[in-house]
Coordinates of C-alpha atoms in Angstrom, one line a residue:
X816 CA 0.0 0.0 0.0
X817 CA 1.4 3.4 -1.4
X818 CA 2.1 5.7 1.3
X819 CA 3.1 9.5 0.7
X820 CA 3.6 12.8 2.4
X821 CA -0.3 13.9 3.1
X822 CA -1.3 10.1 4.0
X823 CA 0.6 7.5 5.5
X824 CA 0.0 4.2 7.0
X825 CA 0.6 2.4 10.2
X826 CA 3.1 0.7 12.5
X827 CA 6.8 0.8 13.7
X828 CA 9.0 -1.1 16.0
X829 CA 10.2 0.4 19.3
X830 CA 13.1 -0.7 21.5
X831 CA 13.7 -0.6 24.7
X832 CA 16.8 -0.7 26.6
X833 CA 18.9 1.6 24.7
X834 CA 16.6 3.8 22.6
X835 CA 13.7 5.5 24.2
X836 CA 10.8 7.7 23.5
X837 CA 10.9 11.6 23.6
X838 CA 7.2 12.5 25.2
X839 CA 6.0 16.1 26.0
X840 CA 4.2 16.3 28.7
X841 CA 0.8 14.8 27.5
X842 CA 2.8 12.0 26.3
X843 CA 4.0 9.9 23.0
X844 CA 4.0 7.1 21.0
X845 CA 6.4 4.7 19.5
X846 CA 7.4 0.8 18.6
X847 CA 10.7 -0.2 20.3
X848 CA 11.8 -3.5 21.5
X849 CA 12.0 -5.5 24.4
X850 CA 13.1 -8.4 26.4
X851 CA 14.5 -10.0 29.2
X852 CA 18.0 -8.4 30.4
X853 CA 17.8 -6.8 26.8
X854 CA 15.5 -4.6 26.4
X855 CA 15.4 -1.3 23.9
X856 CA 13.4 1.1 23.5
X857 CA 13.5 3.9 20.6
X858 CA 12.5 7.0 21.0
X859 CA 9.7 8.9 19.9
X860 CA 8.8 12.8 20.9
X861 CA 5.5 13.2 22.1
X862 CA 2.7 15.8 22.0
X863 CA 3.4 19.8 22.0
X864 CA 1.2 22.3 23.9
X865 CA -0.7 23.6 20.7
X866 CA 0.9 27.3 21.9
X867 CA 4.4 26.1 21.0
X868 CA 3.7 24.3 18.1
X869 CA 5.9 26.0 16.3
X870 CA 8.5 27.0 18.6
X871 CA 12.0 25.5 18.7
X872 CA 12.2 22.2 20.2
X873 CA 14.5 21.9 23.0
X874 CA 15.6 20.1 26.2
X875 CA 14.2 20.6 28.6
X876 CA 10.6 20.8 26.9
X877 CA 10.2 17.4 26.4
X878 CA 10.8 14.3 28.5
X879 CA 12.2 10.4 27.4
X880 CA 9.5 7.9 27.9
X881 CA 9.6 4.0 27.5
X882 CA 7.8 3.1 24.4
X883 CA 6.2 -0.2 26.4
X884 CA 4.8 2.4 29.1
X885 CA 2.3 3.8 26.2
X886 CA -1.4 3.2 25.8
X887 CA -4.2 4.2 23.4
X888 CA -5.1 7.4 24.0
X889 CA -1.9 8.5 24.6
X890 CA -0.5 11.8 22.5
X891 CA 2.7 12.2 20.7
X892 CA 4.7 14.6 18.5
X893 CA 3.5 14.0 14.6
X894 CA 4.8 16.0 11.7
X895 CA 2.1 17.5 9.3
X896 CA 4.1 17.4 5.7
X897 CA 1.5 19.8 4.0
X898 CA 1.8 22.6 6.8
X899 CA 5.1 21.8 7.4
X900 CA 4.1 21.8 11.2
X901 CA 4.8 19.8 14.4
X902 CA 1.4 18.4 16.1
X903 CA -0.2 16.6 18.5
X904 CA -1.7 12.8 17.7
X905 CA -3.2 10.1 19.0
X906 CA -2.5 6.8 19.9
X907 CA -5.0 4.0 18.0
X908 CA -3.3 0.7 18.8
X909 CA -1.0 -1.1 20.4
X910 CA 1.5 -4.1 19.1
X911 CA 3.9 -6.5 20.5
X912 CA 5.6 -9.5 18.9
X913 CA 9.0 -11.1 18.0
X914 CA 11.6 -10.4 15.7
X915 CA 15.1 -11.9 14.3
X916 CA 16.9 -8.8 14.0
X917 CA 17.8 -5.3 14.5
X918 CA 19.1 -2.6 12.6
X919 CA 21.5 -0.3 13.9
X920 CA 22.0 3.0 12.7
X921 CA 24.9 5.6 13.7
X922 CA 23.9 8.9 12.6
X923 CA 25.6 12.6 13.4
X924 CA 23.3 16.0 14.0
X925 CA 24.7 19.1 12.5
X926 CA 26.5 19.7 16.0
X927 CA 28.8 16.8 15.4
X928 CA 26.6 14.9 18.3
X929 CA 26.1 11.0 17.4
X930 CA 23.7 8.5 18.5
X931 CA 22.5 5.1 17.9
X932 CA 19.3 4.1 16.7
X933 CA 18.0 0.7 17.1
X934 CA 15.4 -0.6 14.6
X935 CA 14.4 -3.1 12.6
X936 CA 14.9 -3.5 8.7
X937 CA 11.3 -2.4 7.4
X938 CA 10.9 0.7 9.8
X939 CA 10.8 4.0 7.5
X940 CA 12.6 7.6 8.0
X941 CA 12.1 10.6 6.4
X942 CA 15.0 11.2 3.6
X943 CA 15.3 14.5 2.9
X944 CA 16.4 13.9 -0.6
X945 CA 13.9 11.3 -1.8
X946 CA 11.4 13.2 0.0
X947 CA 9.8 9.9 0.9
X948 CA 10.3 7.3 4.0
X949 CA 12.7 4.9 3.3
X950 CA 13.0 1.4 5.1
X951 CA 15.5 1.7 7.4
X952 CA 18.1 -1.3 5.2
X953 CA 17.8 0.8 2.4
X954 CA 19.6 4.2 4.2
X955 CA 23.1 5.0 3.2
X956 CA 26.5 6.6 4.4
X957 CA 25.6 10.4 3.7
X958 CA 21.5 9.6 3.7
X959 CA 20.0 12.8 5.2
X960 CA 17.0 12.5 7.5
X961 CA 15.1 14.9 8.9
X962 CA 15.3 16.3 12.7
X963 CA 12.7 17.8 14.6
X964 CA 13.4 21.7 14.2
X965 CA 14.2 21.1 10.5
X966 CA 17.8 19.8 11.0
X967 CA 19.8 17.6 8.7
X968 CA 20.5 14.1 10.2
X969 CA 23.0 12.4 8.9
X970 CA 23.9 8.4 8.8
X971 CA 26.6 7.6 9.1
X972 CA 27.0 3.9 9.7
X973 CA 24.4 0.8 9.0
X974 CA 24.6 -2.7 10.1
X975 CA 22.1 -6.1 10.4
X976 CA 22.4 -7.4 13.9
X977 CA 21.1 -11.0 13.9
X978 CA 19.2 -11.9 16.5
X979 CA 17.8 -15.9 16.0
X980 CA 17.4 -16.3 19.6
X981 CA 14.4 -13.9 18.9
X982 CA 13.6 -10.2 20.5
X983 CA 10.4 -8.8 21.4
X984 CA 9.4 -5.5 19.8
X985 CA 6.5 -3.1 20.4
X986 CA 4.5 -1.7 18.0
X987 CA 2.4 1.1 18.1
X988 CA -0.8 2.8 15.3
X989 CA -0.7 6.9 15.4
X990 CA -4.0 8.7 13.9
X991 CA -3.3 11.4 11.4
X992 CA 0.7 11.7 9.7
X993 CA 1.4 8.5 11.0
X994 CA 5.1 9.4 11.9
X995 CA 7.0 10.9 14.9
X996 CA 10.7 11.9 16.0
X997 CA 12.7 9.2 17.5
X998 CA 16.7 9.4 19.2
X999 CA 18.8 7.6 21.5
X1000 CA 18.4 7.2 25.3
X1001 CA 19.8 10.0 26.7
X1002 CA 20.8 11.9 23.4
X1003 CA 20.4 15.8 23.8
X1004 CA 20.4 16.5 19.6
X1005 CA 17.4 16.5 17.5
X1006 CA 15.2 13.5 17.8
X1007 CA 14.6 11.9 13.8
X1008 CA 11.2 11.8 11.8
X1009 CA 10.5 8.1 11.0
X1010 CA 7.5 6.3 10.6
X1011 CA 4.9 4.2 11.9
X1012 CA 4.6 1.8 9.2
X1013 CA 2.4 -1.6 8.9
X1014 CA 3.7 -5.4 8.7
X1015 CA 0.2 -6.6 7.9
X1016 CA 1.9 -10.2 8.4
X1017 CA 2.0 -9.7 11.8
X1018 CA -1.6 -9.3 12.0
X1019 CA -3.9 -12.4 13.1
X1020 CA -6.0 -13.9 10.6
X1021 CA -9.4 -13.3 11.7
X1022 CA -12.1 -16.2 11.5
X1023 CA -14.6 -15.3 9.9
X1024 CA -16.2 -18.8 9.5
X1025 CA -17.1 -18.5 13.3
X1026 CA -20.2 -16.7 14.0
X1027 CA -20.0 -14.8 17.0
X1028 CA -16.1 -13.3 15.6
X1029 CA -17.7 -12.7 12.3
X1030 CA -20.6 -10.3 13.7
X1031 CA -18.4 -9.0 16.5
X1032 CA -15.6 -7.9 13.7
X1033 CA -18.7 -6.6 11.5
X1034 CA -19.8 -4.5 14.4
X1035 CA -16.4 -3.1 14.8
X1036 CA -15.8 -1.8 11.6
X1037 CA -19.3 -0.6 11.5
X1038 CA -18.1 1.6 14.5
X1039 CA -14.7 2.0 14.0
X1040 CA -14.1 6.0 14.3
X1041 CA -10.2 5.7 14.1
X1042 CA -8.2 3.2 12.1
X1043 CA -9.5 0.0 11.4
X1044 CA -7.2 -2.8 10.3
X1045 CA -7.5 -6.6 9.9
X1046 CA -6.4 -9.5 8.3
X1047 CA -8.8 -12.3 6.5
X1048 CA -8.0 -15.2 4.3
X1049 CA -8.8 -14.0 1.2
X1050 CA -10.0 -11.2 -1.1
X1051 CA -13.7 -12.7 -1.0
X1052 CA -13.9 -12.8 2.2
X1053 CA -12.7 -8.7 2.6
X1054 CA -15.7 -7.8 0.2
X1055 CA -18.2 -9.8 1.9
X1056 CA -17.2 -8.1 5.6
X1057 CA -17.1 -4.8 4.1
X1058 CA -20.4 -5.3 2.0
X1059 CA -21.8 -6.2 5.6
X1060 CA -20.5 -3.3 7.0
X1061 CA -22.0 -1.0 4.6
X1062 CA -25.4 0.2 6.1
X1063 CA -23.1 2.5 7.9
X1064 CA -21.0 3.5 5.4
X1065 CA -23.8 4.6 3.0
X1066 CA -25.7 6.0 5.8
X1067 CA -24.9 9.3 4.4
X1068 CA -25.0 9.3 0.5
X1069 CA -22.3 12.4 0.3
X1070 CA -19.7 9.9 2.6
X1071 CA -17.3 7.5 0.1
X1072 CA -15.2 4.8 1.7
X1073 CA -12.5 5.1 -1.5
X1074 CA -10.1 6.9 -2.5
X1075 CA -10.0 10.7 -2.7
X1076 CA -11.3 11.1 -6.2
X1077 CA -14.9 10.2 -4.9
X1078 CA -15.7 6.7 -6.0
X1079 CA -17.9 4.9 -3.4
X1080 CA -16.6 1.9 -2.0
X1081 CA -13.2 0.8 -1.5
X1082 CA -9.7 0.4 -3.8
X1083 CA -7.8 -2.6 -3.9
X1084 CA -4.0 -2.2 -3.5
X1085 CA -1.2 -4.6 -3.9
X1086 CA 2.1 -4.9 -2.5
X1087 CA 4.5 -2.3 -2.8
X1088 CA 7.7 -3.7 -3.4
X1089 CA 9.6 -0.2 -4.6
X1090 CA 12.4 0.0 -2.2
X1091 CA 12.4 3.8 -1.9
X1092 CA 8.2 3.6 -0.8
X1093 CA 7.3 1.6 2.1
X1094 CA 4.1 -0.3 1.8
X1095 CA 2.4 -3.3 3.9
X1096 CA 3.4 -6.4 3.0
X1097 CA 0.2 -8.1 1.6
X1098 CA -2.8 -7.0 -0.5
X1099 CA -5.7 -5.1 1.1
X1100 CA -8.9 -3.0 0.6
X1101 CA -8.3 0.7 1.6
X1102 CA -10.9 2.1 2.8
X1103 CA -11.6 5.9 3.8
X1104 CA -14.6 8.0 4.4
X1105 CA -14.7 11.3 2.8
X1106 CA -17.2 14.2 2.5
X1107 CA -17.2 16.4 0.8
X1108 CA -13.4 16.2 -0.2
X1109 CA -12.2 15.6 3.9
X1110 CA -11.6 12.8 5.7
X1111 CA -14.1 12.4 8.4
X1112 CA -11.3 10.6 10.9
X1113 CA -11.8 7.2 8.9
X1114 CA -9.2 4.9 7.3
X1115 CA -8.4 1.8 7.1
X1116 CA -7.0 -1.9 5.7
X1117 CA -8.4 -5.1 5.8
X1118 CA -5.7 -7.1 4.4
X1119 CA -6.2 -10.8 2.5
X1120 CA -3.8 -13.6 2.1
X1121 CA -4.7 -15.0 -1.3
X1122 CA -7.5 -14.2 -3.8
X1123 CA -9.8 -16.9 -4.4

């Protein structure tokens, strides 16, 4: 699923022992990782006052948070690409699972201050010069990210750590940009745009042969006022939940769940596999709900394994 700078999609890892989350006072959001006697935890800034949106930011205005201590609900520090503008989102989701791997990234800030970042492989930043995210094992020596008061970032070093023993990693869904600024534990530099991106593999596949899941999951989406994502076995089956859905939906004949262009119902998307754009990992219906030309607070996936 395409992703650019007005819409993006959902999910990053967080780690916990070494990285950890810049929050604001209202707190933040991120995916970092975790386990026993090794955790780490990247950081991610969280939510501005809406008075200094636009100021500089600085220590001490924000505070490092543990990206495990965050819950729906909580708020954390987005950038809007259209306005050009910090702000303050929201929490949707949680996520926790394993991984085999980390990716560690040495980059410099215009100061000549370093840090480490610890991610994983698929988890986007901002590259100034592709003006696009870019999957973490696809930065270069010399890439240039984006810090939080409009600094350049610079990478210096990238390496695969293998971890076969597995690691647990947290994941987190952020309504709006879908991004956030992440540094080390402890680093006083500017904090790095990356963002939350999707692995739609890592999702559960939902039975939908089983009544009471079936209506429960319908009643959900009919509902949903955030983000909405699931995972069902096969194209079929993502027409027939959303077609179920749709009393809802059509409730109000001037609302489209589609793409911007108008079109009631849904679009189909495929794998991305362009290395530059980051998209989920299996095919999906996107879904939105528009009005009128603006989103109403609605998107969402429900991803398929096969087509039938």
């Amino acid at each position: 699923m395409k992703r650019n700078t007005s819409q993006s999609q959902t999910l990053s890892f967080v780690m916990r022992l070494f990285t950890i989350v810049f929050c604001f006072t209202a707190g933040g959001f991120c995916l970092f990782k975790s386990g026993v006697g090794q955790s780490i935890e990247q950081p991610a800034v969280a939510a501005l006052p809406h008075s200094e949106k636009s100021q500089p930011l600085e220590q001490p205005q924000f505070k490092l948070k543990s990206v495990s201590d965050y819950q729906v609900g909580d708020r954390i520090m987005a950038f809007n690409h259209e306005t050009g503008q910090r702000e303050q989102k929201t929490v949707t989701q949680t996520f926790k699972r394993q991984v085999d791997h980390l990716r560690i990234l040495e980059v410099e800030g215009e100061d000549g201050s370093t840090q480490t970042i610890k991610t994983t492989n698929e988890h986007p930043f901002w590259s100034t010069a592709a003006r696009d995210y870019v999957e973490a094992k696809h930065l270069k020596p010399g890439t240039k990210l984006q810090g939080a008061n409009g600094h350049f970032i610079t990478v210096k070093s990238t390496r695969y750590e293998p971890h076969p023993e597995g690691i647990t990693v947290y994941n987190v869904e952020v309504k709006g940009p879908h991004n956030y600024f992440v540094a080390a534990n402890g680093y006083r530099g500017p904090p790095v745009l990356a963002h939350n991106t999707c692995n739609a593999s890592d999702l559960p596949i939902t039975n939908l042969d089983d009544f009471a899941t079936k209506n429960k999951t319908i009643k959900n989406l009919k509902n949903a006022t955030g983000s909405f994502n699931i995972r069902v076995k096969n194209q079929k089956q993502a027409e027939e939940l959303l077609a179920s859905a749709r009393k809802r939906i059509y409730d109000n004949p001037k609302i489209t769940y589609g793409g911007k262009s108008g079109k009631v119902g849904f679009e189909v998307h495929g794998v991305n596999s362009s290395e530059r754009r980051v998209g989920n990992n299996l095919p999906h219906l996107k879904i939105w709900d528009w009005l009128d030309g603006k989103s109403l607070g609605f998107d969402g996936h429900i991803f398929f394994d096969g087509i039938p």
